[in-house]
JSON list of C-alpha atoms in Angstrom, two decimals:
[
{"chain": "F", "resi": 124, "resn": "UNK", "atom": "CA", "xyz": [7.32, 0.63, 14.31]},
{"chain": "F", "resi": 125, "resn": "UNK", "atom": "CA", "xyz": [5.23, 2.70, 16.72]},
{"chain": "F", "resi": 126, "resn": "UNK", "atom": "CA", "xyz": [4.42, 6.40, 16.63]},
{"chain": "F", "resi": 127, "resn": "UNK", "atom": "CA", "xyz": [2.46, 8.63, 18.97]},
{"chain": "F", "resi": 128, "resn": "UNK", "atom": "CA", "xyz": [1.03, 10.71, 16.14]},
{"chain": "F", "resi": 129, "resn": "UNK", "atom": "CA", "xyz": [-2.07, 8.56, 15.83]},
{"chain": "F", "resi": 130, "resn": "UNK", "atom": "CA", "xyz": [-4.72, 11.30, 16.01]},
{"chain": "F", "resi": 131, "resn": "UNK", "atom": "CA", "xyz": [-4.11, 12.35, 12.41]},
{"chain": "F", "resi": 132, "resn": "UNK", "atom": "CA", "xyz": [-4.64, 8.83, 11.09]},
{"chain": "F", "resi": 133, "resn": "UNK", "atom": "CA", "xyz": [-7.61, 8.26, 13.40]},
{"chain": "F", "resi": 134, "resn": "UNK", "atom": "CA", "xyz": [-9.55, 11.15, 11.86]},
{"chain": "F", "resi": 135, "resn": "UNK", "atom": "CA", "xyz": [-8.33, 11.06, 8.28]},
{"chain": "F", "resi": 136, "resn": "UNK", "atom": "CA", "xyz": [-9.21, 7.38, 7.78]},
{"chain": "F", "resi": 137, "resn": "UNK", "atom": "CA", "xyz": [-13.00, 7.76, 8.18]},
{"chain": "F", "resi": 138, "resn": "UNK", "atom": "CA", "xyz": [-12.96, 11.13, 6.37]},
{"chain": "F", "resi": 139, "resn": "UNK", "atom": "CA", "xyz": [-11.27, 9.50, 3.37]},
{"chain": "F", "resi": 140, "resn": "UNK", "atom": "CA", "xyz": [-13.85, 6.70, 3.38]},
{"chain": "F", "resi": 141, "resn": "UNK", "atom": "CA", "xyz": [-16.66, 9.25, 3.51]},
{"chain": "F", "resi": 142, "resn": "UNK", "atom": "CA", "xyz": [-15.08, 11.10, 0.59]},
{"chain": "F", "resi": 143, "resn": "UNK", "atom": "CA", "xyz": [-15.04, 7.87, -1.43]},
{"chain": "F", "resi": 144, "resn": "UNK", "atom": "CA", "xyz": [-18.71, 7.23, -0.69]},
{"chain": "F", "resi": 145, "resn": "UNK", "atom": "CA", "xyz": [-19.54, 10.91, -1.36]},
{"chain": "F", "resi": 146, "resn": "UNK", "atom": "CA", "xyz": [-18.08, 10.62, -4.86]},
{"chain": "F", "resi": 147, "resn": "UNK", "atom": "CA", "xyz": [-20.50, 7.80, -5.66]},
{"chain": "F", "resi": 148, "resn": "UNK", "atom": "CA", "xyz": [-23.43, 9.64, -4.08]},
{"chain": "F", "resi": 149, "resn": "UNK", "atom": "CA", "xyz": [-22.68, 12.90, -5.90]},
{"chain": "F", "resi": 150, "resn": "UNK", "atom": "CA", "xyz": [-22.52, 11.01, -9.20]},
{"chain": "F", "resi": 151, "resn": "UNK", "atom": "CA", "xyz": [-25.86, 9.34, -8.45]},
{"chain": "F", "resi": 152, "resn": "UNK", "atom": "CA", "xyz": [-27.33, 12.71, -7.45]},
{"chain": "F", "resi": 153, "resn": "UNK", "atom": "CA", "xyz": [-26.21, 14.34, -10.72]},
{"chain": "F", "resi": 154, "resn": "UNK", "atom": "CA", "xyz": [-27.69, 11.57, -12.86]},
{"chain": "F", "resi": 155, "resn": "UNK", "atom": "CA", "xyz": [-30.95, 11.53, -10.91]},
{"chain": "F", "resi": 156, "resn": "UNK", "atom": "CA", "xyz": [-31.81, 15.15, -11.77]},
{"chain": "F", "resi": 157, "resn": "UNK", "atom": "CA", "xyz": [-32.52, 15.63, -15.54]},
{"chain": "F", "resi": 158, "resn": "UNK", "atom": "CA", "xyz": [-31.00, 19.15, -15.77]},
{"chain": "F", "resi": 159, "resn": "UNK", "atom": "CA", "xyz": [-27.81, 18.11, -14.04]},
{"chain": "F", "resi": 160, "resn": "UNK", "atom": "CA", "xyz": [-27.72, 14.78, -15.88]},
{"chain": "F", "resi": 161, "resn": "UNK", "atom": "CA", "xyz": [-27.63, 16.68, -19.17]},
{"chain": "F", "resi": 162, "resn": "UNK", "atom": "CA", "xyz": [-24.56, 18.58, -18.05]},
{"chain": "F", "resi": 163, "resn": "UNK", "atom": "CA", "xyz": [-22.80, 15.48, -16.69]},
{"chain": "F", "resi": 164, "resn": "UNK", "atom": "CA", "xyz": [-23.71, 13.45, -19.77]},
{"chain": "F", "resi": 165, "resn": "UNK", "atom": "CA", "xyz": [-22.16, 16.07, -22.07]},
{"chain": "F", "resi": 166, "resn": "UNK", "atom": "CA", "xyz": [-19.06, 16.29, -19.91]},
{"chain": "F", "resi": 167, "resn": "UNK", "atom": "CA", "xyz": [-18.54, 12.53, -19.89]},
{"chain": "F", "resi": 168, "resn": "UNK", "atom": "CA", "xyz": [-19.47, 11.75, -23.49]},
{"chain": "F", "resi": 169, "resn": "UNK", "atom": "CA", "xyz": [-18.23, 14.88, -25.22]},
{"chain": "F", "resi": 170, "resn": "UNK", "atom": "CA", "xyz": [-21.50, 14.95, -27.20]},
{"chain": "F", "resi": 171, "resn": "UNK", "atom": "CA", "xyz": [-23.65, 18.05, -27.41]},
{"chain": "F", "resi": 172, "resn": "UNK", "atom": "CA", "xyz": [-27.09, 17.68, -25.70]},
{"chain": "F", "resi": 173, "resn": "UNK", "atom": "CA", "xyz": [-28.76, 18.41, -29.05]},
{"chain": "F", "resi": 174, "resn": "UNK", "atom": "CA", "xyz": [-27.61, 15.00, -30.34]},
{"chain": "F", "resi": 175, "resn": "UNK", "atom": "CA", "xyz": [-29.45, 12.90, -27.78]},
{"chain": "F", "resi": 176, "resn": "UNK", "atom": "CA", "xyz": [-32.54, 12.79, -25.63]},
{"chain": "F", "resi": 177, "resn": "UNK", "atom": "CA", "xyz": [-32.15, 11.89, -22.01]},
{"chain": "F", "resi": 178, "resn": "UNK", "atom": "CA", "xyz": [-34.59, 9.23, -20.91]},
{"chain": "F", "resi": 179, "resn": "UNK", "atom": "CA", "xyz": [-34.73, 7.23, -17.70]},
{"chain": "F", "resi": 180, "resn": "UNK", "atom": "CA", "xyz": [-32.98, 4.34, -19.45]},
{"chain": "F", "resi": 181, "resn": "UNK", "atom": "CA", "xyz": [-30.16, 6.46, -20.89]},
{"chain": "F", "resi": 182, "resn": "UNK", "atom": "CA", "xyz": [-29.69, 8.20, -17.56]},
{"chain": "F", "resi": 183, "resn": "UNK", "atom": "CA", "xyz": [-29.55, 4.84, -15.81]},
{"chain": "F", "resi": 184, "resn": "UNK", "atom": "CA", "xyz": [-26.99, 3.53, -18.31]},
{"chain": "F", "resi": 185, "resn": "UNK", "atom": "CA", "xyz": [-24.94, 6.71, -18.01]},
{"chain": "F", "resi": 186, "resn": "UNK", "atom": "CA", "xyz": [-25.04, 6.47, -14.22]},
{"chain": "F", "resi": 187, "resn": "UNK", "atom": "CA", "xyz": [-24.03, 2.78, -14.34]},
{"chain": "F", "resi": 188, "resn": "UNK", "atom": "CA", "xyz": [-21.04, 3.38, -16.62]},
{"chain": "F", "resi": 189, "resn": "UNK", "atom": "CA", "xyz": [-19.75, 6.41, -14.72]},
{"chain": "F", "resi": 190, "resn": "UNK", "atom": "CA", "xyz": [-20.32, 4.67, -11.38]},
{"chain": "F", "resi": 191, "resn": "UNK", "atom": "CA", "xyz": [-18.07, 1.84, -12.52]},
{"chain": "F", "resi": 192, "resn": "UNK", "atom": "CA", "xyz": [-15.25, 4.31, -13.17]},
{"chain": "F", "resi": 193, "resn": "UNK", "atom": "CA", "xyz": [-15.81, 6.22, -9.95]},
{"chain": "F", "resi": 194, "resn": "UNK", "atom": "CA", "xyz": [-15.92, 2.93, -8.01]},
{"chain": "F", "resi": 195, "resn": "UNK", "atom": "CA", "xyz": [-12.27, 2.43, -8.94]},
{"chain": "F", "resi": 196, "resn": "UNK", "atom": "CA", "xyz": [-11.43, 5.79, -7.36]},
{"chain": "F", "resi": 197, "resn": "UNK", "atom": "CA", "xyz": [-13.55, 4.95, -4.31]},
{"chain": "F", "resi": 198, "resn": "UNK", "atom": "CA", "xyz": [-11.62, 1.71, -3.96]},
{"chain": "F", "resi": 199, "resn": "UNK", "atom": "CA", "xyz": [-8.40, 3.74, -4.12]},
{"chain": "F", "resi": 200, "resn": "UNK", "atom": "CA", "xyz": [-9.66, 6.11, -1.43]},
{"chain": "F", "resi": 201, "resn": "UNK", "atom": "CA", "xyz": [-10.60, 3.19, 0.80]},
{"chain": "F", "resi": 202, "resn": "UNK", "atom": "CA", "xyz": [-7.04, 1.93, 0.38]},
{"chain": "F", "resi": 203, "resn": "UNK", "atom": "CA", "xyz": [-5.76, 5.34, 1.48]},
{"chain": "F", "resi": 204, "resn": "UNK", "atom": "CA", "xyz": [-8.14, 5.13, 4.45]},
{"chain": "F", "resi": 205, "resn": "UNK", "atom": "CA", "xyz": [-6.57, 1.80, 5.38]},
{"chain": "F", "resi": 206, "resn": "UNK", "atom": "CA", "xyz": [-3.11, 3.41, 5.19]},
{"chain": "F", "resi": 207, "resn": "UNK", "atom": "CA", "xyz": [-4.20, 6.06, 7.69]},
{"chain": "F", "resi": 208, "resn": "UNK", "atom": "CA", "xyz": [-5.93, 3.46, 9.87]},
{"chain": "F", "resi": 209, "resn": "UNK", "atom": "CA", "xyz": [-2.66, 1.52, 10.06]},
{"chain": "F", "resi": 210, "resn": "UNK", "atom": "CA", "xyz": [-0.84, 4.80, 10.69]},
{"chain": "F", "resi": 211, "resn": "UNK", "atom": "CA", "xyz": [-3.12, 5.49, 13.68]},
{"chain": "F", "resi": 212, "resn": "UNK", "atom": "CA", "xyz": [-2.18, 2.05, 15.02]},
{"chain": "F", "resi": 213, "resn": "UNK", "atom": "CA", "xyz": [1.48, 2.93, 14.65]},
{"chain": "F", "resi": 214, "resn": "UNK", "atom": "CA", "xyz": [2.03, 0.68, 11.63]},
{"chain": "F", "resi": 215, "resn": "UNK", "atom": "CA", "xyz": [3.52, 2.73, 8.85]},
{"chain": "F", "resi": 216, "resn": "UNK", "atom": "CA", "xyz": [6.74, 1.11, 7.72]},
{"chain": "F", "resi": 217, "resn": "UNK", "atom": "CA", "xyz": [5.48, -2.38, 6.96]},
{"chain": "F", "resi": 218, "resn": "UNK", "atom": "CA", "xyz": [4.87, -4.47, 3.86]},
{"chain": "F", "resi": 219, "resn": "UNK", "atom": "CA", "xyz": [1.12, -3.79, 4.16]},
{"chain": "F", "resi": 220, "resn": "UNK", "atom": "CA", "xyz": [1.81, -0.07, 3.72]},
{"chain": "F", "resi": 221, "resn": "UNK", "atom": "CA", "xyz": [3.69, -0.58, 0.46]},
{"chain": "F", "resi": 222, "resn": "UNK", "atom": "CA", "xyz": [1.00, -2.95, -0.83]},
{"chain": "F", "resi": 223, "resn": "UNK", "atom": "CA", "xyz": [-1.72, -0.42, -0.08]},
{"chain": "F", "resi": 224, "resn": "UNK", "atom": "CA", "xyz": [0.30, 2.32, -1.73]},
{"chain": "F", "resi": 225, "resn": "UNK", "atom": "CA", "xyz": [0.67, 0.14, -4.84]},
{"chain": "F", "resi": 226, "resn": "UNK", "atom": "CA", "xyz": [-3.07, -0.60, -4.85]},
{"chain": "F", "resi": 227, "resn": "UNK", "atom": "CA", "xyz": [-3.87, 3.11, -4.66]},
{"chain": "F", "resi": 228, "resn": "UNK", "atom": "CA", "xyz": [-1.45, 3.76, -7.53]},
{"chain": "F", "resi": 229, "resn": "UNK", "atom": "CA", "xyz": [-3.05, 1.01, -9.61]},
{"chain": "F", "resi": 230, "resn": "UNK", "atom": "CA", "xyz": [-6.53, 2.40, -8.93]},
{"chain": "F", "resi": 231, "resn": "UNK", "atom": "CA", "xyz": [-5.44, 5.85, -10.13]},
{"chain": "F", "resi": 232, "resn": "UNK", "atom": "CA", "xyz": [-3.87, 4.29, -13.21]},
{"chain": "F", "resi": 233, "resn": "UNK", "atom": "CA", "xyz": [-7.00, 2.26, -13.99]},
{"chain": "F", "resi": 234, "resn": "UNK", "atom": "CA", "xyz": [-9.19, 5.31, -13.35]},
{"chain": "F", "resi": 235, "resn": "UNK", "atom": "CA", "xyz": [-7.28, 7.42, -15.86]},
{"chain": "F", "resi": 236, "resn": "UNK", "atom": "CA", "xyz": [-7.11, 4.60, -18.42]},
{"chain": "F", "resi": 237, "resn": "UNK", "atom": "CA", "xyz": [-10.85, 4.00, -18.11]},
{"chain": "F", "resi": 238, "resn": "UNK", "atom": "CA", "xyz": [-11.65, 7.60, -19.11]},
{"chain": "F", "resi": 239, "resn": "UNK", "atom": "CA", "xyz": [-11.65, 7.06, -22.91]},
{"chain": "F", "resi": 240, "resn": "UNK", "atom": "CA", "xyz": [-13.60, 3.78, -22.53]},
{"chain": "F", "resi": 241, "resn": "UNK", "atom": "CA", "xyz": [-16.17, 5.49, -20.31]},
{"chain": "F", "resi": 242, "resn": "UNK", "atom": "CA", "xyz": [-16.46, 8.28, -22.88]},
{"chain": "F", "resi": 243, "resn": "UNK", "atom": "CA", "xyz": [-17.21, 5.81, -25.69]},
{"chain": "F", "resi": 244, "resn": "UNK", "atom": "CA", "xyz": [-19.67, 3.80, -23.60]},
{"chain": "F", "resi": 245, "resn": "UNK", "atom": "CA", "xyz": [-21.46, 6.89, -22.29]},
{"chain": "F", "resi": 246, "resn": "UNK", "atom": "CA", "xyz": [-21.76, 8.22, -25.83]},
{"chain": "F", "resi": 247, "resn": "UNK", "atom": "CA", "xyz": [-23.22, 4.91, -26.99]},
{"chain": "F", "resi": 248, "resn": "UNK", "atom": "CA", "xyz": [-25.61, 4.73, -24.05]},
{"chain": "F", "resi": 249, "resn": "UNK", "atom": "CA", "xyz": [-26.86, 8.28, -24.59]},
{"chain": "F", "resi": 250, "resn": "UNK", "atom": "CA", "xyz": [-27.46, 7.86, -28.33]},
{"chain": "F", "resi": 251, "resn": "UNK", "atom": "CA", "xyz": [-28.73, 4.29, -28.07]},
{"chain": "F", "resi": 252, "resn": "UNK", "atom": "CA", "xyz": [-32.37, 5.32, -28.23]},
{"chain": "F", "resi": 253, "resn": "UNK", "atom": "CA", "xyz": [-31.78, 7.68, -31.17]},
{"chain": "F", "resi": 254, "resn": "UNK", "atom": "CA", "xyz": [-33.89, 7.00, -34.24]},
{"chain": "F", "resi": 255, "resn": "UNK", "atom": "CA", "xyz": [-32.95, 6.43, -36.99]},
{"chain": "F", "resi": 256, "resn": "UNK", "atom": "CA", "xyz": [-30.12, 4.07, -36.01]},
{"chain": "F", "resi": 257, "resn": "UNK", "atom": "CA", "xyz": [-27.68, 6.09, -38.10]},
{"chain": "F", "resi": 258, "resn": "UNK", "atom": "CA", "xyz": [-27.79, 8.77, -35.42]},
{"chain": "F", "resi": 259, "resn": "UNK", "atom": "CA", "xyz": [-26.28, 6.49, -32.81]},
{"chain": "F", "resi": 260, "resn": "UNK", "atom": "CA", "xyz": [-22.82, 7.74, -32.06]},
{"chain": "F", "resi": 261, "resn": "UNK", "atom": "CA", "xyz": [-19.45, 6.41, -31.08]},
{"chain": "F", "resi": 262, "resn": "UNK", "atom": "CA", "xyz": [-17.19, 9.20, -29.94]},
{"chain": "F", "resi": 263, "resn": "UNK", "atom": "CA", "xyz": [-13.50, 8.43, -29.81]},
{"chain": "F", "resi": 264, "resn": "UNK", "atom": "CA", "xyz": [-11.05, 11.04, -28.74]},
{"chain": "F", "resi": 265, "resn": "UNK", "atom": "CA", "xyz": [-7.56, 10.67, -27.41]},
{"chain": "F", "resi": 266, "resn": "UNK", "atom": "CA", "xyz": [-6.67, 13.92, -25.81]},
{"chain": "F", "resi": 267, "resn": "UNK", "atom": "CA", "xyz": [-4.04, 14.27, -23.13]},
{"chain": "F", "resi": 268, "resn": "UNK", "atom": "CA", "xyz": [-5.40, 16.85, -20.76]},
{"chain": "F", "resi": 269, "resn": "UNK", "atom": "CA", "xyz": [-3.40, 18.04, -17.76]},
{"chain": "F", "resi": 270, "resn": "UNK", "atom": "CA", "xyz": [-5.72, 16.47, -15.18]},
{"chain": "F", "resi": 271, "resn": "UNK", "atom": "CA", "xyz": [-5.78, 12.99, -16.76]},
{"chain": "F", "resi": 272, "resn": "UNK", "atom": "CA", "xyz": [-2.04, 12.97, -17.38]},
{"chain": "F", "resi": 273, "resn": "UNK", "atom": "CA", "xyz": [-1.36, 14.05, -13.80]},
{"chain": "F", "resi": 274, "resn": "UNK", "atom": "CA", "xyz": [-3.55, 11.27, -12.38]},
{"chain": "F", "resi": 275, "resn": "UNK", "atom": "CA", "xyz": [-1.82, 8.76, -14.67]},
{"chain": "F", "resi": 276, "resn": "UNK", "atom": "CA", "xyz": [1.67, 9.93, -13.67]},
{"chain": "F", "resi": 277, "resn": "UNK", "atom": "CA", "xyz": [0.81, 10.01, -9.95]},
{"chain": "F", "resi": 278, "resn": "UNK", "atom": "CA", "xyz": [-0.50, 6.45, -10.31]},
{"chain": "F", "resi": 279, "resn": "UNK", "atom": "CA", "xyz": [2.78, 5.28, -11.84]},
{"chain": "F", "resi": 280, "resn": "UNK", "atom": "CA", "xyz": [4.75, 7.20, -9.22]},
{"chain": "F", "resi": 281, "resn": "UNK", "atom": "CA", "xyz": [2.82, 5.58, -6.35]},
{"chain": "F", "resi": 282, "resn": "UNK", "atom": "CA", "xyz": [3.33, 2.09, -7.80]},
{"chain": "F", "resi": 283, "resn": "UNK", "atom": "CA", "xyz": [7.07, 2.75, -8.09]},
{"chain": "F", "resi": 284, "resn": "UNK", "atom": "CA", "xyz": [7.15, 4.18, -4.55]},
{"chain": "F", "resi": 285, "resn": "UNK", "atom": "CA", "xyz": [5.35, 1.08, -3.33]},
{"chain": "F", "resi": 286, "resn": "UNK", "atom": "CA", "xyz": [7.99, -1.11, -4.93]},
{"chain": "F", "resi": 287, "resn": "UNK", "atom": "CA", "xyz": [10.81, 0.90, -3.36]},
{"chain": "F", "resi": 288, "resn": "UNK", "atom": "CA", "xyz": [9.14, 0.76, 0.07]},
{"chain": "F", "resi": 289, "resn": "UNK", "atom": "CA", "xyz": [8.62, -3.01, -0.27]},
{"chain": "F", "resi": 290, "resn": "UNK", "atom": "CA", "xyz": [12.38, -3.41, -0.75]},
{"chain": "F", "resi": 291, "resn": "UNK", "atom": "CA", "xyz": [13.12, -0.94, 2.05]},
{"chain": "F", "resi": 292, "resn": "UNK", "atom": "CA", "xyz": [10.85, -2.77, 4.54]},
{"chain": "F", "resi": 293, "resn": "UNK", "atom": "CA", "xyz": [12.45, -6.08, 3.57]},
{"chain": "F", "resi": 294, "resn": "UNK", "atom": "CA", "xyz": [15.89, -4.62, 4.30]},
{"chain": "F", "resi": 295, "resn": "UNK", "atom": "CA", "xyz": [14.66, -3.07, 7.56]},
{"chain": "F", "resi": 296, "resn": "UNK", "atom": "CA", "xyz": [13.18, -6.41, 8.66]},
{"chain": "F", "resi": 297, "resn": "UNK", "atom": "CA", "xyz": [16.44, -8.13, 7.82]},
{"chain": "F", "resi": 298, "resn": "UNK", "atom": "CA", "xyz": [18.48, -5.51, 9.71]},
{"chain": "F", "resi": 299, "resn": "UNK", "atom": "CA", "xyz": [16.21, -5.79, 12.75]},
{"chain": "F", "resi": 300, "resn": "UNK", "atom": "CA", "xyz": [17.18, -9.45, 12.97]},
{"chain": "F", "resi": 301, "resn": "UNK", "atom": "CA", "xyz": [20.87, -8.60, 13.10]},
{"chain": "F", "resi": 302, "resn": "UNK", "atom": "CA", "xyz": [22.04, -7.78, 16.59]},
{"chain": "A", "resi": 254, "resn": "UNK", "atom": "CA", "xyz": [27.49, -30.11, -5.39]},
{"chain": "A", "resi": 255, "resn": "UNK", "atom": "CA", "xyz": [27.07, -29.58, -1.65]},
{"chain": "A", "resi": 256, "resn": "UNK", "atom": "CA", "xyz": [27.50, -32.73, 0.41]},
{"chain": "A", "resi": 257, "resn": "UNK", "atom": "CA", "xyz": [24.91, -33.78, 3.00]},
{"chain": "A", "resi": 258, "resn": "UNK", "atom": "CA", "xyz": [27.29, -33.17, 5.89]},
{"chain": "A", "resi": 259, "resn": "UNK", "atom": "CA", "xyz": [27.87, -29.61, 4.66]},
{"chain": "A", "resi": 260, "resn": "UNK", "atom": "CA", "xyz": [24.16, -28.77, 4.61]},
{"chain": "A", "resi": 261, "resn": "UNK", "atom": "CA", "xyz": [23.64, -30.12, 8.12]},
{"chain": "A", "resi": 262, "resn": "UNK", "atom": "CA", "xyz": [26.35, -27.95, 9.63]},
{"chain": "A", "resi": 263, "resn": "UNK", "atom": "CA", "xyz": [25.29, -24.64, 11.08]},
{"chain": "A", "resi": 264, "resn": "UNK", "atom": "CA", "xyz": [26.35, -21.80, 13.33]},
{"chain": "A", "resi": 265, "resn": "UNK", "atom": "CA", "xyz": [25.68, -22.58, 16.99]},
{"chain": "A", "resi": 266, "resn": "UNK", "atom": "CA", "xyz": [25.61, -19.77, 19.54]},
{"chain": "A", "resi": 267, "resn": "UNK", "atom": "CA", "xyz": [27.20, -20.87, 22.80]},
{"chain": "A", "resi": 268, "resn": "UNK", "atom": "CA", "xyz": [26.80, -17.58, 24.61]},
{"chain": "A", "resi": 269, "resn": "UNK", "atom": "CA", "xyz": [24.81, -19.22, 27.42]},
{"chain": "A", "resi": 270, "resn": "UNK", "atom": "CA", "xyz": [27.73, -21.56, 28.12]},
{"chain": "A", "resi": 271, "resn": "UNK", "atom": "CA", "xyz": [30.15, -18.66, 28.29]},
{"chain": "A", "resi": 272, "resn": "UNK", "atom": "CA", "xyz": [27.80, -16.69, 30.55]},
{"chain": "A", "resi": 273, "resn": "UNK", "atom": "CA", "xyz": [27.58, -19.68, 32.89]},
{"chain": "A", "resi": 274, "resn": "UNK", "atom": "CA", "xyz": [31.38, -19.99, 32.93]},
{"chain": "A", "resi": 275, "resn": "UNK", "atom": "CA", "xyz": [31.71, -16.33, 33.83]},
{"chain": "A", "resi": 276, "resn": "UNK", "atom": "CA", "xyz": [28.79, -16.57, 36.28]},
{"chain": "A", "resi": 277, "resn": "UNK", "atom": "CA", "xyz": [27.13, -13.63, 34.63]},
{"chain": "A", "resi": 278, "resn": "UNK", "atom": "CA", "xyz": [23.42, -13.02, 34.03]},
{"chain": "A", "resi": 279, "resn": "UNK", "atom": "CA", "xyz": [21.95, -11.92, 30.69]},
{"chain": "A", "resi": 280, "resn": "UNK", "atom": "CA", "xyz": [20.73, -8.70, 32.28]},
{"chain": "A", "resi": 281, "resn": "UNK", "atom": "CA", "xyz": [24.22, -7.72, 33.40]},
{"chain": "A", "resi": 282, "resn": "UNK", "atom": "CA", "xyz": [25.67, -8.54, 30.00]},
{"chain": "A", "resi": 283, "resn": "UNK", "atom": "CA", "xyz": [22.98, -6.52, 28.26]},
{"chain": "A", "resi": 284, "resn": "UNK", "atom": "CA", "xyz": [23.69, -3.52, 30.49]},
{"chain": "A", "resi": 285, "resn": "UNK", "atom": "CA", "xyz": [27.44, -3.74, 29.98]},
{"chain": "A", "resi": 286, "resn": "UNK", "atom": "CA", "xyz": [27.34, -4.10, 26.19]},
{"chain": "A", "resi": 287, "resn": "UNK", "atom": "CA", "xyz": [24.44, -1.68, 25.73]},
{"chain": "A", "resi": 288, "resn": "UNK", "atom": "CA", "xyz": [21.79, -3.87, 24.06]},
{"chain": "A", "resi": 289, "resn": "UNK", "atom": "CA", "xyz": [18.39, -4.96, 25.34]},
{"chain": "A", "resi": 290, "resn": "UNK", "atom": "CA", "xyz": [17.85, -8.11, 27.41]},
{"chain": "A", "resi": 291, "resn": "UNK", "atom": "CA", "xyz": [15.43, -9.31, 24.71]},
{"chain": "A", "resi": 292, "resn": "UNK", "atom": "CA", "xyz": [18.17, -9.11, 22.10]},
{"chain": "A", "resi": 293, "resn": "UNK", "atom": "CA", "xyz": [20.60, -10.97, 24.36]},
{"chain": "A", "resi": 294, "resn": "UNK", "atom": "CA", "xyz": [17.93, -13.68, 24.80]},
{"chain": "A", "resi": 295, "resn": "UNK", "atom": "CA", "xyz": [17.41, -13.87, 21.05]},
{"chain": "A", "resi": 296, "resn": "UNK", "atom": "CA", "xyz": [21.18, -14.13, 20.58]},
{"chain": "A", "resi": 297, "resn": "UNK", "atom": "CA", "xyz": [21.43, -16.89, 23.18]},
{"chain": "A", "resi": 298, "resn": "UNK", "atom": "CA", "xyz": [18.65, -18.88, 21.51]},
{"chain": "A", "resi": 299, "resn": "UNK", "atom": "CA", "xyz": [20.22, -18.36, 18.09]},
{"chain": "A", "resi": 300, "resn": "UNK", "atom": "CA", "xyz": [17.01, -16.84, 16.71]},
{"chain": "A", "resi": 301, "resn": "UNK", "atom": "CA", "xyz": [18.85, -14.08, 14.87]},
{"chain": "A", "resi": 302, "resn": "UNK", "atom": "CA", "xyz": [20.02, -13.71, 11.31]},
{"chain": "A", "resi": 303, "resn": "UNK", "atom": "CA", "xyz": [23.35, -12.24, 12.27]},
{"chain": "A", "resi": 304, "resn": "UNK", "atom": "CA", "xyz": [25.55, -10.53, 14.79]},
{"chain": "A", "resi": 305, "resn": "UNK", "atom": "CA", "xyz": [27.42, -7.28, 14.20]},
{"chain": "A", "resi": 306, "resn": "UNK", "atom": "CA", "xyz": [31.21, -7.26, 14.68]},
{"chain": "A", "resi": 307, "resn": "UNK", "atom": "CA", "xyz": [30.68, -4.35, 17.06]},
{"chain": "A", "resi": 308, "resn": "UNK", "atom": "CA", "xyz": [28.34, -6.43, 19.29]},
{"chain": "A", "resi": 309, "resn": "UNK", "atom": "CA", "xyz": [30.63, -9.44, 19.08]},
{"chain": "A", "resi": 310, "resn": "UNK", "atom": "CA", "xyz": [33.61, -7.35, 20.08]},
{"chain": "A", "resi": 311, "resn": "UNK", "atom": "CA", "xyz": [31.77, -5.91, 23.10]},
{"chain": "A", "resi": 312, "resn": "UNK", "atom": "CA", "xyz": [30.65, -9.38, 24.25]},
{"chain": "A", "resi": 313, "resn": "UNK", "atom": "CA", "xyz": [34.20, -10.73, 23.89]},
{"chain": "A", "resi": 314, "resn": "UNK", "atom": "CA", "xyz": [35.55, -7.78, 25.86]},
{"chain": "A", "resi": 315, "resn": "UNK", "atom": "CA", "xyz": [33.03, -8.15, 28.69]},
{"chain": "A", "resi": 316, "resn": "UNK", "atom": "CA", "xyz": [33.28, -11.94, 28.90]},
{"chain": "A", "resi": 317, "resn": "UNK", "atom": "CA", "xyz": [37.04, -11.91, 28.24]},
{"chain": "A", "resi": 318, "resn": "UNK", "atom": "CA", "xyz": [36.84, -14.52, 25.52]},
{"chain": "A", "resi": 319, "resn": "UNK", "atom": "CA", "xyz": [37.34, -15.09, 21.80]},
{"chain": "A", "resi": 320, "resn": "UNK", "atom": "CA", "xyz": [34.54, -15.07, 19.14]},
{"chain": "A", "resi": 321, "resn": "UNK", "atom": "CA", "xyz": [35.04, -18.82, 18.80]},
{"chain": "A", "resi": 322, "resn": "UNK", "atom": "CA", "xyz": [34.01, -19.23, 22.42]},
{"chain": "A", "resi": 323, "resn": "UNK", "atom": "CA", "xyz": [30.60, -17.70, 21.66]},
{"chain": "A", "resi": 324, "resn": "UNK", "atom": "CA", "xyz": [29.86, -19.03, 18.19]},
{"chain": "A", "resi": 325, "resn": "UNK", "atom": "CA", "xyz": [30.86, -22.36, 16.71]},
{"chain": "A", "resi": 326, "resn": "UNK", "atom": "CA", "xyz": [30.28, -24.09, 13.39]},
{"chain": "A", "resi": 327, "resn": "UNK", "atom": "CA", "xyz": [29.05, -27.61, 13.94]}
]
């Protein structure tokens, strides 16, 4: 199906990709500066800065773990970029659209589910160099905050929407072959 | 159990035969029934999943024939 409104998709697609890359760069930037790394480390691990000492190794581990989680979101944003790219080409009601929507939903779901794992791993990475070994910490907390729950629910919603659109495109394809 | 002869039978579109009998071109038919020439071509070649009763009725009216003159089961 073709549409003339391609300008929107033409511009949003690269902007979305840039946003995805920017997320990774911002994360790297935060971890590269000790003062900012301390703030990010506390936010991710839920451990007070007094319980660990940030070294190059702990910062690298923290960056690596958080980058893994953010990569999932970047992947999701790249999927959204592909949706807009297709939209600019006039392809918007096709099976590829529903698949991309499902992939974005899954990436949001995985991103939100990774949060507690990232918290535990970041906590471990930050306190890994602590001496004595008894001061190494595993922080486990299962709190349902509004932001995390919203991302989780939106992820589920997008997956369901993707399934509905898959069925709708199948019906539309079938109808287009009936004269 | 479906017999072999049953599975081999299929719907055959004989619209081209009827058009030849009526000495009518696909373009004229498409204009008179209000569908595109491409769809008439697809219909003639049988490369469609189905035909609406509405379209069938229009074709029968224009060509002055019965549905059985356009589609057969062989």
